[in-house]
Amino acid sequence: MTPPTWLTPARRRLLGALLTVLAVLGLGLTCVSGAHAADDYTQGVVQTGSGSVQIWFTPTTPASLVDVHYLPGGGLGEQDFRMAASGGTWRQNVAGLAAGFSLEYWFTYEKAGPLYDTPHFRYTVGTGGTGGTGGTGGTGGGGTGSFPIAFQNNTRGTFSDSQVYVTVLGQVTPGQWSYMKPDGSMAHINHLDATAPGHLTKNGVNYPAMSFTLAQAHTVASPGQIRGGRIYISLGSPLYIPVSPDDQGWGGPDLRNPADPNSDVPYDWYEYTYVAGQVAFGGNTTQVDQFGFPMTSRLQQTSSGYDNTAGITLTRAQVMSQYAASVGAPFKALQNTYRIVAPRSSGAFLAGGSQANYLQPAVDQAWSYYTSHQFTLTRLGETFTGRVSATTLTFTKNGVGPFRLDKPTSPDVMACAGTLASGSDTEKQLGAEFCAAFNRGVALDTSQWYTPSAYYTGSVKNDYAGFFHTISLNSRSYGFPYDDINDQSSVQILADANAPTSLTLGIGW
């Protein structure tokens, strides 16, 4: 129903009051004008400061205008603002609100010409309210510490919004895995969903339906806390993810299993962890396991001035062609129609594989060198000193020790595992440093371990990781597990545990 032209803000207030009375009397009217179903828009409120919030609204059909109306209290009447659009989401900041105040708000939005009013929503400032996400209200992923995650379909028409799938998994309650619904609410994983109405089936096996499409939601509200969060994006198909019978775990795509149901599905992901007021937001795009298609992530926090975009802006075709022309022969075989597999995820570079000894000459050379030369690494105010005897590097850290690091294998280096990820925290710390140095090809000269210009210039290094650094924004990429050493990864970390203003994920092709 289109709002009549005579319905000015003042008249809307009067009509709203009348409808409220009618609702109290049980006559069933609850909104000013015809509200659309939950697939028409998503909306919510995120806390941006002690007394400030941001109201956001994302229509499923692009709108030429969106107005927000709210009642700020303190003797002030209805406030009406034309919202500002960015990436398909409309936003309005509101300040000067007291903790515990129940903010009442609603929207007027254009769709294919006519204007529509939504129902009224409420958000409790500072104590978690009901900043819902669906067109019919509800708590969704709103509440204290929540923030909007917006998805941009940058596939240039290759995939429609109904062909872009999002699967969000994470621990909202520590130790318990949940998945996100299109309204932003989180539901505990359940193996019985594999046989529930709407379940997925592939190759005769049933799976829970835990994905939604961009046609269902372009913006969702992240929970105020999520640990181990992973946002999978898949194109042309949802992901097929099994849930364990005890509902305590789930099985992600397995790149080393040719029978994995996702082997012919193009996918990529963003991972993040965040607990409002306790754990600062940290997230990143990644090529640690594979490259499926280009993604970008723009993280913003207005209160701190943080605004950073990471990822890859090239087209998929450009990435594929440049990769094939840039890497050595052993790494070319990692590329196929659906993805480029990381060495650590390829059987070829693991024990027993055709390239299992690829980095072994570099490891042997370093261990031989540090047998006859003292090993010294000074970084970030810490100094590691030692020497290799037989196959073990015995060392001290800031004069404390001894500690030991056994000689790694080439698969240990590619996966940053085995001897490089065992022992005490100090031993694991130096193991991570060596892993990064071997992958970057600078292990013989510790003066270059923190010199990015020296990385990937030698003859024996991880060509896969080096390539993605050359094509990524600001040369930041997660090409191997410890690529965050010396701030070389695509990770984005806020300085405080307040909510981000927004996270925007660009999905390219």
Coordinates of C-alpha atoms in Angstrom, one line a residue:
M1 CA 0.0 0.0 0.0
T2 CA 1.4 3.4 -1.0
P3 CA 1.3 6.1 1.8
P4 CA -1.1 8.9 0.8
T5 CA 0.5 12.2 -0.1
W6 CA -1.3 13.9 2.7
L7 CA 0.5 11.7 5.3
T8 CA 3.0 14.3 6.6
P9 CA 5.2 13.5 9.6
A10 CA 2.8 15.3 12.0
R11 CA -0.2 13.4 10.6
R12 CA 1.8 10.2 10.7
R13 CA 2.4 10.7 14.4
L14 CA -1.3 11.2 14.9
L15 CA -2.3 8.2 12.9
G16 CA 0.4 6.2 14.6
A17 CA -1.0 7.1 18.0
L18 CA -4.4 6.1 16.9
L19 CA -3.2 2.7 15.6
T20 CA -1.4 2.1 18.8
V21 CA -4.7 2.7 20.7
L22 CA -6.5 0.3 18.3
A23 CA -3.8 -2.3 18.8
V24 CA -4.1 -2.0 22.6
L25 CA -7.9 -2.5 22.2
G26 CA -7.2 -5.7 20.3
L27 CA -8.4 -4.5 16.9
G28 CA -5.2 -5.9 15.3
L29 CA -3.8 -2.8 13.4
T30 CA 0.0 -2.5 14.1
C31 CA 1.6 -0.4 11.4
V32 CA 1.0 3.0 9.7
S33 CA 1.0 1.6 6.2
G34 CA 1.4 -1.7 4.4
A35 CA 4.7 -3.3 5.6
H36 CA 6.4 -5.7 3.3
A37 CA 7.6 -9.2 4.2
A38 CA 11.1 -9.9 5.5
D39 CA 12.5 -10.4 2.0
D40 CA 11.8 -6.8 1.2
Y41 CA 14.5 -5.3 3.3
T42 CA 16.8 -5.8 6.3
Q43 CA 17.4 -3.2 9.0
G44 CA 19.0 -2.7 12.3
V45 CA 20.9 -0.5 14.8
V46 CA 24.5 -0.7 15.9
Q47 CA 26.1 1.0 18.8
T48 CA 28.9 3.4 17.7
G49 CA 29.7 5.0 21.0
S50 CA 28.5 5.4 24.6
G51 CA 25.5 7.5 23.6
S52 CA 25.5 7.1 19.8
V53 CA 24.1 4.6 17.4
Q54 CA 23.9 4.1 13.6
I55 CA 20.6 3.1 12.1
W56 CA 20.9 1.1 8.8
F57 CA 18.5 -0.1 6.2
T58 CA 19.1 -2.3 3.2
P59 CA 16.3 -2.7 0.6
T60 CA 16.4 -5.9 -1.5
T61 CA 15.4 -3.7 -4.5
P62 CA 17.5 -0.6 -5.0
A63 CA 15.7 2.5 -3.6
S64 CA 16.0 6.1 -4.8
L65 CA 15.4 7.3 -1.2
V66 CA 15.1 6.0 2.3
D67 CA 13.9 8.2 5.2
V68 CA 14.3 7.3 8.8
H69 CA 12.0 8.6 11.5
Y70 CA 12.8 8.3 15.2
L71 CA 11.7 9.6 18.6
P72 CA 14.8 10.7 20.5
G73 CA 13.1 11.5 23.8
G74 CA 14.1 14.5 26.1
G75 CA 11.0 16.4 25.0
L76 CA 11.9 16.4 21.4
G77 CA 9.4 15.3 18.8
E78 CA 9.7 13.1 15.8
Q79 CA 13.0 13.5 13.9
D80 CA 13.0 12.8 10.1
F81 CA 16.1 12.4 8.0
R82 CA 16.9 11.4 4.5
M83 CA 19.5 8.6 5.0
A84 CA 22.8 8.4 3.2
A85 CA 23.4 5.5 0.9
S86 CA 26.7 3.5 0.6
G87 CA 27.0 0.2 -1.2
G88 CA 23.3 -0.4 -1.2
T89 CA 22.9 0.3 2.5
W90 CA 21.3 3.5 3.9
R91 CA 22.6 4.8 7.2
Q92 CA 21.9 7.6 9.7
N93 CA 23.9 8.4 12.9
V94 CA 22.1 9.4 16.0
A95 CA 23.9 10.9 19.0
G96 CA 23.0 12.2 22.5
L97 CA 21.2 9.1 23.7
A98 CA 21.2 8.0 27.3
A99 CA 22.2 4.4 28.2
G100 CA 19.0 2.3 28.6
F101 CA 16.9 4.6 26.4
S102 CA 14.5 2.7 24.2
L103 CA 14.8 4.3 20.8
E104 CA 11.7 4.0 18.6
Y105 CA 12.4 4.2 14.8
W106 CA 10.9 3.4 11.5
F107 CA 11.5 4.0 7.8
T108 CA 9.9 5.3 4.6
Y109 CA 11.4 3.8 1.4
E110 CA 10.9 4.0 -2.3
K111 CA 10.4 0.8 -4.3
A112 CA 9.7 0.9 -8.1
G113 CA 8.1 4.3 -7.7
P114 CA 5.7 4.1 -4.7
L115 CA 6.8 4.9 -1.1
Y116 CA 6.2 2.5 1.7
D117 CA 6.3 2.8 5.5
T118 CA 7.7 0.0 7.8
P119 CA 6.5 -1.0 11.2
H120 CA 8.0 0.7 14.2
F121 CA 11.1 -0.9 15.7
R122 CA 12.9 -0.4 19.1
Y123 CA 16.5 -0.5 20.1
T124 CA 17.7 -0.2 23.7
V125 CA 20.8 2.0 23.9
G126 CA 23.7 0.4 25.6
T127 CA 21.9 -2.6 26.9
G128 CA 21.1 -4.5 23.8
G129 CA 17.6 -3.7 22.5
T130 CA 16.0 -5.3 19.5
G131 CA 17.7 -3.8 16.6
G132 CA 16.2 -6.4 14.2
T133 CA 17.1 -7.3 10.7
G134 CA 14.0 -8.5 9.0
G135 CA 11.2 -6.6 7.4
T136 CA 8.9 -7.7 10.2
G137 CA 11.2 -6.8 13.1
G138 CA 12.8 -9.3 15.4
T139 CA 16.1 -9.4 17.3
G140 CA 18.1 -10.8 14.4
G141 CA 21.8 -10.3 14.9
G142 CA 21.2 -6.9 16.6
G143 CA 21.8 -5.8 20.1
T144 CA 24.8 -4.3 21.9
G145 CA 28.0 -4.6 19.9
S146 CA 26.2 -5.7 16.7
F147 CA 27.2 -4.2 13.3
P148 CA 26.2 -4.6 9.7
I149 CA 28.0 -6.9 7.3
A150 CA 27.2 -5.8 3.7
F151 CA 27.8 -8.0 0.7
Q152 CA 28.5 -6.4 -2.7
N153 CA 27.9 -8.5 -5.9
N154 CA 30.9 -7.4 -8.0
T155 CA 30.7 -10.4 -10.4
R156 CA 29.9 -8.1 -13.2
G157 CA 26.7 -10.0 -14.1
T158 CA 28.3 -13.4 -14.2
F159 CA 26.3 -14.4 -11.1
S160 CA 22.9 -12.9 -10.1
D161 CA 22.1 -12.2 -6.5
S162 CA 20.1 -15.4 -6.4
Q163 CA 23.3 -17.3 -7.4
V164 CA 25.6 -15.8 -4.7
Y165 CA 25.4 -17.8 -1.5
V166 CA 26.5 -16.9 1.9
T167 CA 27.2 -19.4 4.7
V168 CA 28.2 -17.9 8.1
L169 CA 29.4 -20.2 10.9
G170 CA 30.8 -19.3 14.3
Q171 CA 30.6 -19.7 18.0
V172 CA 28.2 -17.2 19.5
T173 CA 28.3 -19.3 22.7
P174 CA 31.8 -20.5 23.4
G175 CA 32.2 -24.2 22.3
Q176 CA 28.8 -24.2 20.5
W177 CA 28.7 -23.8 16.7
S178 CA 25.9 -21.8 15.1
Y179 CA 25.0 -20.7 11.6
M180 CA 23.4 -17.5 10.4
K181 CA 19.9 -17.2 8.9
P182 CA 19.1 -14.5 6.3
D183 CA 17.5 -12.3 9.0
G184 CA 20.8 -12.2 10.8
S185 CA 19.7 -14.5 13.7
M186 CA 22.0 -17.4 14.7
A187 CA 20.8 -21.0 15.1
H188 CA 22.7 -23.9 16.6
I189 CA 23.9 -26.4 14.0
N190 CA 21.7 -29.5 13.9
H191 CA 22.4 -32.7 12.1
L192 CA 18.7 -33.4 11.8
D193 CA 18.4 -30.4 9.5
A194 CA 19.9 -32.8 6.9
T195 CA 16.5 -34.4 6.5
A196 CA 14.3 -31.3 7.4
P197 CA 12.2 -29.7 4.7
G198 CA 14.4 -27.6 2.3
H199 CA 17.5 -29.7 3.0
L200 CA 20.3 -30.0 0.4
T201 CA 21.2 -33.1 -1.5
K202 CA 24.2 -33.9 -3.6
N203 CA 25.5 -37.2 -4.9
G204 CA 22.8 -39.0 -3.0
V205 CA 23.9 -37.5 0.4
N206 CA 21.7 -35.0 2.4
Y207 CA 23.1 -31.9 4.1
P208 CA 21.6 -29.1 6.2
A209 CA 20.6 -26.0 4.4
M210 CA 22.7 -23.3 6.1
S211 CA 23.2 -20.8 3.3
F212 CA 21.3 -17.8 2.1
T213 CA 21.5 -15.8 -1.1
L214 CA 22.1 -12.1 -1.7
A215 CA 18.6 -12.1 -3.1
Q216 CA 17.4 -12.9 0.4
A217 CA 19.8 -10.5 2.2
H218 CA 22.4 -8.0 1.1
T219 CA 23.2 -6.9 4.6
V220 CA 23.0 -8.8 7.9
A221 CA 23.7 -7.9 11.4
S222 CA 26.7 -9.6 13.0
P223 CA 26.2 -10.9 16.5
G224 CA 27.8 -8.9 19.2
Q225 CA 30.1 -11.8 19.9
I226 CA 31.4 -14.5 17.6
R227 CA 34.5 -16.7 17.8
G228 CA 36.0 -18.5 14.9
G229 CA 33.6 -16.9 12.6
R230 CA 33.8 -17.9 8.9
I231 CA 31.9 -16.2 6.1
Y232 CA 31.9 -18.6 3.2
I233 CA 30.8 -17.2 -0.2
S234 CA 30.0 -19.7 -2.9
L235 CA 28.9 -19.0 -6.5
G236 CA 26.2 -20.9 -8.4
S237 CA 25.6 -23.3 -5.6
P238 CA 25.3 -23.4 -1.8
L239 CA 28.0 -25.2 0.2
Y240 CA 27.4 -28.7 1.3
I241 CA 28.5 -28.9 4.9
P242 CA 27.8 -32.0 7.1
V243 CA 27.1 -31.6 10.8
S244 CA 28.4 -34.2 13.3
P245 CA 25.7 -36.5 15.0
D246 CA 26.4 -34.8 18.4
D247 CA 25.8 -31.3 16.8
Q248 CA 29.2 -30.2 18.2
G249 CA 31.1 -29.9 14.9
W250 CA 30.8 -29.5 11.1
G251 CA 32.9 -30.5 8.1
G252 CA 34.3 -27.8 5.9
P253 CA 35.3 -28.3 2.3
D254 CA 38.2 -30.8 2.0
L255 CA 40.6 -29.8 -0.8
R256 CA 42.5 -33.1 -0.6
N257 CA 39.4 -35.2 -1.1
P258 CA 38.4 -35.4 -4.8
A259 CA 35.0 -36.8 -3.7
D260 CA 34.2 -33.7 -1.5
P261 CA 30.8 -32.4 -2.6
N262 CA 32.3 -28.8 -2.9
S263 CA 35.1 -29.8 -5.2
D264 CA 33.2 -28.4 -8.2
V265 CA 31.8 -25.3 -6.3
P266 CA 33.7 -22.0 -6.6
Y267 CA 34.0 -20.6 -3.0
D268 CA 36.1 -18.3 -0.9
W269 CA 35.8 -16.9 2.6
Y270 CA 36.4 -14.2 5.2
E271 CA 37.2 -15.2 8.8
Y272 CA 36.8 -13.1 11.9
T273 CA 36.5 -13.1 15.7
Y274 CA 35.0 -10.4 17.9
V275 CA 33.5 -10.0 21.4
A276 CA 32.0 -6.6 22.1
G277 CA 33.8 -4.9 24.9
Q278 CA 36.3 -7.8 25.4
V279 CA 37.9 -8.9 22.1
A280 CA 38.7 -6.3 19.4
F281 CA 37.5 -7.2 16.0
G282 CA 40.0 -9.1 13.9
G283 CA 39.3 -10.5 10.5
N284 CA 40.8 -11.2 7.1
T285 CA 40.5 -12.5 3.6
T286 CA 42.7 -15.5 3.1
Q287 CA 44.6 -17.6 0.5
V288 CA 46.0 -19.9 3.2
D289 CA 44.1 -22.9 1.8
Q290 CA 43.1 -21.8 -1.7
F291 CA 42.0 -19.0 -4.0
G292 CA 38.5 -19.3 -5.4
F293 CA 37.8 -15.8 -6.7
P294 CA 38.7 -12.2 -5.7
M295 CA 37.3 -10.7 -2.6
T296 CA 37.7 -7.4 -0.8
S297 CA 36.9 -6.5 2.7
R298 CA 36.4 -2.9 3.9
L299 CA 36.3 -2.5 7.7
Q300 CA 35.2 0.8 9.1
Q301 CA 35.0 2.2 12.7
T302 CA 33.9 5.8 12.7
S303 CA 34.8 6.4 16.4
S304 CA 38.5 5.6 15.8
G305 CA 38.8 6.8 12.2
Y306 CA 39.7 3.3 11.0
D307 CA 38.9 2.7 7.4
N308 CA 40.9 -0.1 5.6
T309 CA 40.2 -2.2 2.6
A310 CA 42.1 -5.4 1.9
G311 CA 41.9 -8.1 -0.7
I312 CA 42.2 -8.4 -4.4
T313 CA 40.5 -6.1 -7.0
L314 CA 41.7 -7.9 -10.1
T315 CA 39.2 -10.0 -12.1
R316 CA 39.4 -13.7 -11.6
A317 CA 40.6 -14.1 -15.2
Q318 CA 43.4 -11.7 -14.5
V319 CA 44.4 -13.6 -11.4
M320 CA 44.4 -16.9 -13.2
S321 CA 46.4 -15.8 -16.2
Q322 CA 49.0 -13.8 -14.1
Y323 CA 49.4 -16.7 -11.7
A324 CA 50.1 -19.2 -14.6
A325 CA 52.7 -16.8 -16.0
S326 CA 54.4 -15.9 -12.7
V327 CA 55.0 -19.1 -10.7
G328 CA 57.5 -22.0 -11.1
A329 CA 56.5 -25.3 -12.7
P330 CA 55.8 -27.1 -9.4
F331 CA 53.2 -24.4 -8.5
K332 CA 51.5 -24.3 -11.8
A333 CA 49.9 -27.6 -11.2
L334 CA 48.1 -26.2 -8.2
Q335 CA 45.7 -24.3 -10.6
N336 CA 42.5 -25.9 -11.9
T337 CA 39.2 -24.7 -13.3
Y338 CA 37.6 -24.1 -9.8
R339 CA 40.5 -22.7 -7.8
I340 CA 44.2 -22.4 -7.1
V341 CA 45.1 -24.7 -4.3
A342 CA 47.6 -23.6 -1.7
P343 CA 50.7 -25.8 -1.3
R344 CA 49.8 -26.8 2.2
S345 CA 46.4 -28.1 0.9
S346 CA 47.9 -30.0 -1.9
G347 CA 49.0 -33.6 -1.6
A348 CA 51.8 -32.8 -4.0
F349 CA 53.7 -30.7 -1.4
L350 CA 52.9 -32.9 1.6
A351 CA 54.7 -36.1 2.7
G352 CA 54.8 -38.6 0.0
G353 CA 53.9 -36.1 -2.7
S354 CA 55.8 -35.3 -5.9
Q355 CA 57.0 -32.0 -4.4
A356 CA 57.4 -33.1 -0.8
N357 CA 61.0 -32.1 -0.8
Y358 CA 60.6 -28.8 -2.6
L359 CA 61.9 -26.6 0.2
Q360 CA 64.2 -29.2 1.7
P361 CA 67.4 -27.8 0.1
A362 CA 66.7 -24.4 1.8
V363 CA 66.1 -26.1 5.1
D364 CA 69.2 -28.2 4.8
Q365 CA 71.3 -25.2 3.9
A366 CA 70.0 -23.1 6.8
W367 CA 70.6 -25.9 9.4
S368 CA 74.1 -26.4 8.0
Y369 CA 74.8 -22.7 8.1
Y370 CA 73.6 -22.3 11.7
T371 CA 75.8 -25.3 12.7
S372 CA 78.9 -23.3 11.9
H373 CA 77.5 -19.8 12.5
Q374 CA 75.6 -18.5 15.5
F375 CA 71.9 -17.9 15.0
T376 CA 70.8 -14.5 16.2
L377 CA 67.4 -12.9 15.6
T378 CA 66.5 -9.5 17.1
R379 CA 62.9 -8.4 16.5
L380 CA 60.3 -6.4 18.5
G381 CA 62.6 -6.0 21.5
E382 CA 63.4 -9.7 21.7
T383 CA 66.6 -11.5 20.9
F384 CA 66.9 -15.2 20.1
T385 CA 70.4 -16.7 20.1
G386 CA 71.6 -20.2 19.5
R387 CA 73.4 -22.8 17.4
V388 CA 72.5 -26.1 15.6
S389 CA 73.9 -29.4 16.7
A390 CA 73.0 -32.4 14.7
T391 CA 69.3 -31.7 13.8
T392 CA 68.4 -29.4 16.7
L393 CA 68.7 -25.7 17.2
T394 CA 69.3 -25.0 20.8
F395 CA 68.6 -21.4 21.7
T396 CA 67.8 -18.8 24.3
K397 CA 65.3 -15.9 24.3
N398 CA 66.5 -12.7 26.0
G399 CA 69.1 -14.9 27.7
V400 CA 66.5 -17.3 29.1
G401 CA 66.6 -21.0 28.1
P402 CA 67.6 -23.3 26.8
F403 CA 64.9 -24.0 24.3
R404 CA 65.0 -26.3 21.2
L405 CA 63.7 -26.3 17.7
D406 CA 64.1 -29.5 15.7
K407 CA 64.9 -29.4 12.0
P408 CA 61.7 -29.1 10.0
T409 CA 60.7 -30.9 6.8
S410 CA 59.5 -29.2 3.7
P411 CA 55.9 -30.2 4.4
D412 CA 56.4 -28.7 7.9
V413 CA 57.3 -25.4 6.4
M414 CA 54.5 -25.4 3.8
A415 CA 51.9 -26.1 6.5
C416 CA 53.7 -24.3 9.3
A417 CA 53.2 -27.5 11.3
G418 CA 55.2 -30.3 12.8
T419 CA 58.4 -29.2 14.5
L420 CA 57.5 -25.5 13.7
A421 CA 54.3 -25.7 15.8
S422 CA 55.3 -27.8 18.7
G423 CA 56.9 -27.4 22.1
S424 CA 56.6 -24.5 24.5
D425 CA 55.2 -21.1 23.6
T426 CA 58.7 -19.8 23.1
E427 CA 59.6 -22.7 20.8
K428 CA 56.4 -22.2 18.8
Q429 CA 57.2 -18.5 18.6
L430 CA 60.6 -19.1 16.9
G431 CA 59.1 -21.9 14.9
A432 CA 56.6 -19.4 13.4
E433 CA 59.5 -17.0 12.6
F434 CA 61.4 -19.8 10.8
C435 CA 58.2 -20.8 8.9
A436 CA 57.8 -17.3 7.6
A437 CA 61.5 -17.0 6.7
F438 CA 61.5 -20.2 4.8
N439 CA 58.4 -19.4 2.9
R440 CA 59.7 -16.0 2.0
G441 CA 63.1 -17.3 1.0
V442 CA 65.2 -15.4 3.6
A443 CA 66.1 -18.0 6.2
L444 CA 69.9 -17.7 5.8
D445 CA 70.0 -14.0 6.6
T446 CA 68.1 -12.9 9.8
S447 CA 68.7 -9.2 8.9
Q448 CA 66.2 -9.8 6.1
W449 CA 63.6 -11.5 8.1
Y450 CA 61.9 -8.2 8.7
T451 CA 62.7 -6.6 5.4
P452 CA 59.7 -7.0 3.0
S453 CA 61.7 -5.9 0.0
A454 CA 63.9 -9.0 0.3
Y455 CA 60.9 -11.4 0.4
Y456 CA 60.4 -13.8 -2.4
T457 CA 63.5 -12.7 -4.3
G458 CA 65.5 -15.9 -4.0
S459 CA 65.3 -19.0 -6.1
V460 CA 63.7 -21.3 -3.5
K461 CA 60.6 -19.9 -1.8
N462 CA 56.8 -20.3 -1.8
D463 CA 55.9 -19.0 -5.2
Y464 CA 52.2 -19.3 -4.4
A465 CA 52.4 -17.0 -1.4
G466 CA 54.7 -14.6 -3.2
F467 CA 52.3 -14.2 -6.1
F468 CA 49.3 -13.3 -4.0
H469 CA 51.4 -10.6 -2.3
T470 CA 52.1 -9.0 -5.7
I471 CA 48.4 -8.7 -6.7
S472 CA 46.8 -7.9 -3.3
L473 CA 46.0 -4.4 -2.0
N474 CA 49.0 -2.9 -0.2
S475 CA 50.8 -6.2 -0.9
R476 CA 49.0 -7.7 2.1
S477 CA 47.9 -11.4 1.7
Y478 CA 47.5 -14.5 3.8
G479 CA 49.5 -16.9 1.6
F480 CA 50.6 -19.3 4.4
P481 CA 49.5 -19.7 8.1
Y482 CA 52.1 -17.4 9.7
D483 CA 52.0 -14.7 7.0
D484 CA 50.9 -12.2 9.7
I485 CA 54.5 -12.1 11.0
N486 CA 55.9 -8.6 10.3
D487 CA 52.4 -7.4 9.4
Q488 CA 52.3 -8.9 5.9
S489 CA 48.9 -10.5 6.0
S490 CA 45.5 -9.1 5.0
V491 CA 44.3 -9.2 8.6
Q492 CA 42.3 -6.2 9.9
I493 CA 42.4 -5.6 13.6
L494 CA 40.7 -2.7 15.5
A495 CA 42.5 -1.0 18.3
D496 CA 39.6 -1.3 20.7
A497 CA 36.8 -3.8 21.4
N498 CA 34.0 -1.5 20.4
A499 CA 31.8 -2.4 17.4
P500 CA 32.9 -1.7 13.9
T501 CA 30.7 0.7 12.1
S502 CA 30.5 -1.7 9.2
L503 CA 32.1 -4.5 7.3
T504 CA 31.6 -4.6 3.5
L505 CA 32.7 -7.7 1.6
G506 CA 33.1 -7.4 -2.2
I507 CA 32.6 -10.5 -4.2
G508 CA 34.4 -10.5 -7.5
W509 CA 34.8 -12.6 -10.6

